[in-house]
Coordinates of C-alpha atoms in Angstrom, one line a residue:
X8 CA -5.3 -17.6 58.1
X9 CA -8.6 -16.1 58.5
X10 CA -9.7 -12.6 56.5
X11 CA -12.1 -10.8 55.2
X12 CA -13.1 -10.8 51.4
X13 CA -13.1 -7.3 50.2
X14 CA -13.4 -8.0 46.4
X15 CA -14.9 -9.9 43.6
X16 CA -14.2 -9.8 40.1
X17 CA -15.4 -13.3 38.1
X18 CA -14.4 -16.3 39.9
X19 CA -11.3 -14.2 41.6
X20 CA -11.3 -12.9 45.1
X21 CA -9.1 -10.5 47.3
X22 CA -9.0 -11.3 50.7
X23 CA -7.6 -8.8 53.2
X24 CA -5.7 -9.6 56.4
X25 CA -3.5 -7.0 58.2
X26 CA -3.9 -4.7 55.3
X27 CA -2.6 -7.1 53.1
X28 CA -4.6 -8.8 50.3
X29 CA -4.3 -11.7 48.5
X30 CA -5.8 -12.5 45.3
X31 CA -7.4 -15.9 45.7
X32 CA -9.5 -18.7 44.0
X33 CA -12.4 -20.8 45.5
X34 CA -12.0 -24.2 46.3
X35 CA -14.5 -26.5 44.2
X36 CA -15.7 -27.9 47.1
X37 CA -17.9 -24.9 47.7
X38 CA -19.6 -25.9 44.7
X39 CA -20.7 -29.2 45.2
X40 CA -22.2 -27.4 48.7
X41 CA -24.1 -25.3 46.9
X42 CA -22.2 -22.3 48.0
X43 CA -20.3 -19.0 47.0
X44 CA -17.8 -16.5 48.4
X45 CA -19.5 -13.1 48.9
X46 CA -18.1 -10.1 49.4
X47 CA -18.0 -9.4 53.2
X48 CA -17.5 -12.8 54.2
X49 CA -14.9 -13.7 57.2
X50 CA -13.2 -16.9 55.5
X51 CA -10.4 -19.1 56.0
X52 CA -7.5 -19.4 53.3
X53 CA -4.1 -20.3 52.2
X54 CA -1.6 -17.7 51.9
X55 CA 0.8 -20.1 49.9
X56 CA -1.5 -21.7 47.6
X57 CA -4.1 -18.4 47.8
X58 CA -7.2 -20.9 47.9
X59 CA -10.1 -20.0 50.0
X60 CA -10.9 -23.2 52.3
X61 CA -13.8 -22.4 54.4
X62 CA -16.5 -19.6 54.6
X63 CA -17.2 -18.9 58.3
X64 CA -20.8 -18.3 59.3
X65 CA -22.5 -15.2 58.2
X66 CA -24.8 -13.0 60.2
X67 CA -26.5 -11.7 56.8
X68 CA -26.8 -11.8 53.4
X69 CA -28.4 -9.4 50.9
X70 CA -29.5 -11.3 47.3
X71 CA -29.5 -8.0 45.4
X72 CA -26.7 -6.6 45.6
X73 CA -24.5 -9.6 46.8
X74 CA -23.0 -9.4 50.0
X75 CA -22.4 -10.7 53.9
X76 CA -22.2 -9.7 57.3
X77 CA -23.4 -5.8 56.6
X78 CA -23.7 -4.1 59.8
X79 CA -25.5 -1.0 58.2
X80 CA -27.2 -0.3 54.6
X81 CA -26.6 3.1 53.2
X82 CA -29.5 4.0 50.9
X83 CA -28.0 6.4 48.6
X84 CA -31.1 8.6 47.4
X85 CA -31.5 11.0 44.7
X86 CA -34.6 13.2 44.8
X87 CA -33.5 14.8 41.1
X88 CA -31.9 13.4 38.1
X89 CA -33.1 10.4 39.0
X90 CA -36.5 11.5 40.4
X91 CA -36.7 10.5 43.9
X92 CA -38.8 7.3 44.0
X93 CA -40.6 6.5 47.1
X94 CA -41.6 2.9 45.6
X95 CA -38.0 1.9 44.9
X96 CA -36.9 3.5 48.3
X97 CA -39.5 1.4 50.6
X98 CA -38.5 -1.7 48.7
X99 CA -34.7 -1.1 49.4
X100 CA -36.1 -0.6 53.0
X101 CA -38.5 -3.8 53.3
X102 CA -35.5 -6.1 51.9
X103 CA -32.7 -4.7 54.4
X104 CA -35.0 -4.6 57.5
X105 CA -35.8 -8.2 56.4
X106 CA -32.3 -9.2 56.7
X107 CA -31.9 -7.5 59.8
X108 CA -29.6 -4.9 58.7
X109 CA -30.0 -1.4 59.8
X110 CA -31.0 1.3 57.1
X111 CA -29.9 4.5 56.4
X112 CA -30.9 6.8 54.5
X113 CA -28.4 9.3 52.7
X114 CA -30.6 12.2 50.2
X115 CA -28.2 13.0 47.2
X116 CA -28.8 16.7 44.9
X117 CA -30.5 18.6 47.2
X118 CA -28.9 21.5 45.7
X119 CA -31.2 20.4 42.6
X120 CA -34.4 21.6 44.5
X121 CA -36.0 24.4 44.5
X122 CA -37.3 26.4 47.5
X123 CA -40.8 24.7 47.5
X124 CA -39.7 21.5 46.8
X125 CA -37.3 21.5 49.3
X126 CA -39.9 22.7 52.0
X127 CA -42.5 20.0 50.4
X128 CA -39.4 17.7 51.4
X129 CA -38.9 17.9 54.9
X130 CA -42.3 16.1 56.3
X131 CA -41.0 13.5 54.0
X132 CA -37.9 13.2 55.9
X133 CA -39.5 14.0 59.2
X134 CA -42.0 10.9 58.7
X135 CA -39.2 8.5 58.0
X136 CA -37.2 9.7 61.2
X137 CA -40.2 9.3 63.5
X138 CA -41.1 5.8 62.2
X139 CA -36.8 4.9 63.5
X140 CA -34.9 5.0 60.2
X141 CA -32.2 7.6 60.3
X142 CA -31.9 10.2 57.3
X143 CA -28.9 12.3 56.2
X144 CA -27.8 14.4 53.3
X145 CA -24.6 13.9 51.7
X146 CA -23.6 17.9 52.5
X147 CA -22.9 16.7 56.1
X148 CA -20.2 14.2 55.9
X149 CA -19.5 14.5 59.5
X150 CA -22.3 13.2 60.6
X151 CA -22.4 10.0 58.1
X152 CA -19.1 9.6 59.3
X153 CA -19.5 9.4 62.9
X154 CA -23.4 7.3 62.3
X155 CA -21.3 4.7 60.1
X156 CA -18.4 4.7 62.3
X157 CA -16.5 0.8 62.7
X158 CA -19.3 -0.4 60.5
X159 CA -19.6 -2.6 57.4
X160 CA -21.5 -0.8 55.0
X161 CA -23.2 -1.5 51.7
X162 CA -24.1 1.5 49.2
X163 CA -27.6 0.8 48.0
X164 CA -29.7 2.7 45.8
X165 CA -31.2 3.7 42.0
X166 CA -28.4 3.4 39.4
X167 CA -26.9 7.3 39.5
X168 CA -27.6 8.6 42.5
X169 CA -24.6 9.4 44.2
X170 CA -23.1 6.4 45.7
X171 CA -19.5 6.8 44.2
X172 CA -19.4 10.4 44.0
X173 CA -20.1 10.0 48.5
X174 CA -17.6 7.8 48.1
X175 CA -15.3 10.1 46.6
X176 CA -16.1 12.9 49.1
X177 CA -15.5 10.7 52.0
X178 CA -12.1 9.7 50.3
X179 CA -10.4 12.3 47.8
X180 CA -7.9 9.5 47.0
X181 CA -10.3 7.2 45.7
X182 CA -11.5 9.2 42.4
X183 CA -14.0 6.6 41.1
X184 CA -15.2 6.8 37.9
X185 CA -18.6 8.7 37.6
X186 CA -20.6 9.4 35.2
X187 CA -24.0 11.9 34.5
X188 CA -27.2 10.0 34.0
X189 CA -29.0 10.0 30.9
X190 CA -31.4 13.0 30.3
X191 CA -33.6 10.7 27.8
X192 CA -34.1 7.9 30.3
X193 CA -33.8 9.7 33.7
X194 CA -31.4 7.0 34.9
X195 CA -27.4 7.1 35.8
X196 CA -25.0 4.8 33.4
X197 CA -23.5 2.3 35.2
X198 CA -20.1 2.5 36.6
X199 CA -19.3 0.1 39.0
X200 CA -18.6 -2.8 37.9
X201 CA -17.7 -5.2 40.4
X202 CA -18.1 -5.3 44.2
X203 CA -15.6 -4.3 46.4
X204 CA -15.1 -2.9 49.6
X205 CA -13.4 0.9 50.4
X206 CA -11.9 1.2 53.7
X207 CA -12.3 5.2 54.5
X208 CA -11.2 5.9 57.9
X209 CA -12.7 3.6 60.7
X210 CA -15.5 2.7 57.6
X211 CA -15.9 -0.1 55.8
X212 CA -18.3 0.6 52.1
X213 CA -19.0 -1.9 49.9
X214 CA -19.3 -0.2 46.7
X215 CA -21.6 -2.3 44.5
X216 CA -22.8 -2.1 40.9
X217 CA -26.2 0.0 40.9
X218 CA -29.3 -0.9 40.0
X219 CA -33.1 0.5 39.3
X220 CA -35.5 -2.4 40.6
X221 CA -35.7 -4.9 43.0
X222 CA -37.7 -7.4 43.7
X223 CA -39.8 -9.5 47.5
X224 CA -39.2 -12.9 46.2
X225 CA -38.3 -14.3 49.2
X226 CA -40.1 -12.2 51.7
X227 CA -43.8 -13.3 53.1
X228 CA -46.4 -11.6 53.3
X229 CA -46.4 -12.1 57.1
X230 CA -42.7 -10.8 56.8
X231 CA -43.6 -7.9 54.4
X232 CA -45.5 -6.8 57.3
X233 CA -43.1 -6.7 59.7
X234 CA -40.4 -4.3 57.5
X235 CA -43.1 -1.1 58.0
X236 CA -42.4 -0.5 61.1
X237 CA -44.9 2.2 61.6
X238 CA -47.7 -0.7 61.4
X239 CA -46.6 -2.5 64.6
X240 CA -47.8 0.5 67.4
X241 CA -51.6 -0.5 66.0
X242 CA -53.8 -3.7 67.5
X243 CA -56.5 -4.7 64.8
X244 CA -58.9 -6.8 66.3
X245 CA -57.3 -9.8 64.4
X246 CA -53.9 -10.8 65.0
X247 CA -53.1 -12.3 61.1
X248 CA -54.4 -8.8 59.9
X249 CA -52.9 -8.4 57.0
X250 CA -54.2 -4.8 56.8
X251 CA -56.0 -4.6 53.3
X252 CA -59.9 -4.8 53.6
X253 CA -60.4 -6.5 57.3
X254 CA -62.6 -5.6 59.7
X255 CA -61.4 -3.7 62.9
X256 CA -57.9 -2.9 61.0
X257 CA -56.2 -0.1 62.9
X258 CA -53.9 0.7 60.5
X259 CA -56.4 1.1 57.3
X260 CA -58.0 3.8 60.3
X261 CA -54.8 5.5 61.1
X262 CA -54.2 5.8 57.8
X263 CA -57.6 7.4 56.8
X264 CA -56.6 10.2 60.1
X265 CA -53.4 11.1 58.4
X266 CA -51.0 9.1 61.0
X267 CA -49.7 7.5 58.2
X268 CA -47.8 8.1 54.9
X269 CA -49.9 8.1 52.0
X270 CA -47.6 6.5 50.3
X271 CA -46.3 4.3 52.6
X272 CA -50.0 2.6 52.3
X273 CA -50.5 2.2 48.9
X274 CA -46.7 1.0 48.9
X275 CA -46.9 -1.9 51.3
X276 CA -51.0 -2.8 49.3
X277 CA -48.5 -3.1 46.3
X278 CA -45.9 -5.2 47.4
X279 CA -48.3 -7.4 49.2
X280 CA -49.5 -8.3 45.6
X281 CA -46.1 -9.1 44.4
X282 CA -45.2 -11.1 47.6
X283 CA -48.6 -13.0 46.5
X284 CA -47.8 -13.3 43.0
X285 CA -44.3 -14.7 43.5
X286 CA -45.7 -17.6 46.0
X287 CA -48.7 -18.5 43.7
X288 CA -45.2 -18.7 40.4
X289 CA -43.5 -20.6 43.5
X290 CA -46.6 -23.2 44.1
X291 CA -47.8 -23.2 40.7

């Protein structure tokens, strides 16, 4: 029968078909080929012996956290207690667009802010929206709801930010484990603790173990490029601009008239040195 696997704990996995799930083990075969069952997969097993005996084609995978064929990423964002981090946040956003998933971007604790910070907030948001991503908080659940509906979705983002407590919001009858985050580290404690996915109306969430860094090694520099979106409405004078110190660059000019985010800049300048650092570890 063909289903869908909807959880992973070890070497186990539940696959679900007709709302029923079957806990079932991995035939060694995949091994020897090199590959594994992911959470999200469409695969092909054996009700009677529960073995999994073939993982169909995937549309996309994500390395960090582990999972296939996501229709949309949900990047669950604190902006206090964790301090929102725009570094960690255009990361998460280079390394989805790059596996052609669509982003989304969900602000957790507003209620945290004060009245300037809140208004220091919104070009923020208004920047993000222009350049195509869409942003919502998690006070308006009907609009996440109808955005992610008949979707496969992962919950992304810095390790106690929200992502079961949505969850949870979305789905009283869940009640997943949260926990606060650590005052002395500014960080959430971990409570997920495997991957598994939630189905909350006509929504499919991956719930996934969070985490605090991520890193480009396998995305180009050329491809780096591509994942700021804002960069693509300018011609520099050179096609393989890689917008850093050439000559007739229109971005490194847009950027010095305001049109673009400060920090989205001296974001991409960054990861264009990791990118670089991981290919000269790759060739060295």
């Amino acid at each position: 029968m063909e289903g869908r696997i909807t959880k992973q704990i070890s070497n186990q996995y539940q696959v679900t078909k007709d709302e029923k799930n079957y806990v079932c083990s991995a035939r060694g075969k995949f091994r020897n080929l090199g590959l594994s069952p992911l959470v999200g997969d469409n695969v092909l097993f054996d009700a009677e012996t529960l073995t999994i005996e073939k993982i169909l084609p995937r549309k996309n995978e994500l390395d960090r956290p582990v999972v296939a064929n996501i229709d949309v990423a949900l990047i669950v964002t604190s902006i206090k207690k964790p301090d929102l981090s725009l570094s960690l946040l255009d990361k998460q956003l280079s390394v989805i667009i790059k596996n052609n998933v669509e982003p989304v971007i969900c602000l957790t604790k507003l209620d945290l802010l004060e009245k300037k910070e809140l208004k220091e907030l919104k070009p923020l948001i208004k920047y993000y929206q222009s350049i195509g991503i869409k942003v919502v908080d998690n006070k308006h659940l009907g609009k996440i709801k109808k955005i992610l509906k008949n979707k496969l979705v992962v919950l992304t983002g810095q390790t106690g930010a929200g992502k079961s407590s949505l969850l949870n919001k979305l789905d009283k009858k869940l009640n997943l484990e949260t926990k606060p985050i650590s005052e002395a580290l500014n960080r959430g404690v971990h409570t997920t603790r495997h991957t598994e996915i939630y189905i909350i109306g006509k929504i499919y969430f991956v719930d996934t173990p969070g985490f605090s860094a991520l890193d480009l090694k396998n995305i180009s520099k050329e491809e780096l490029k591509d994942t700021f979106l804002e960069f693509s409405k300018y011609k520099c004078d050179f096609k393989d601009c890689m917008h850093q110190k050439e000559k007739g660059c229109q971005v490194i000019s847009a950027m010095s008239k305001g049109e673009i985010l400060p920090s989205r800049y001296i974001n991409y300048s960054r990861f264009i040195k990791e990118c670089h650092e991981n290919n000269r570890k790759l060739y060295k």
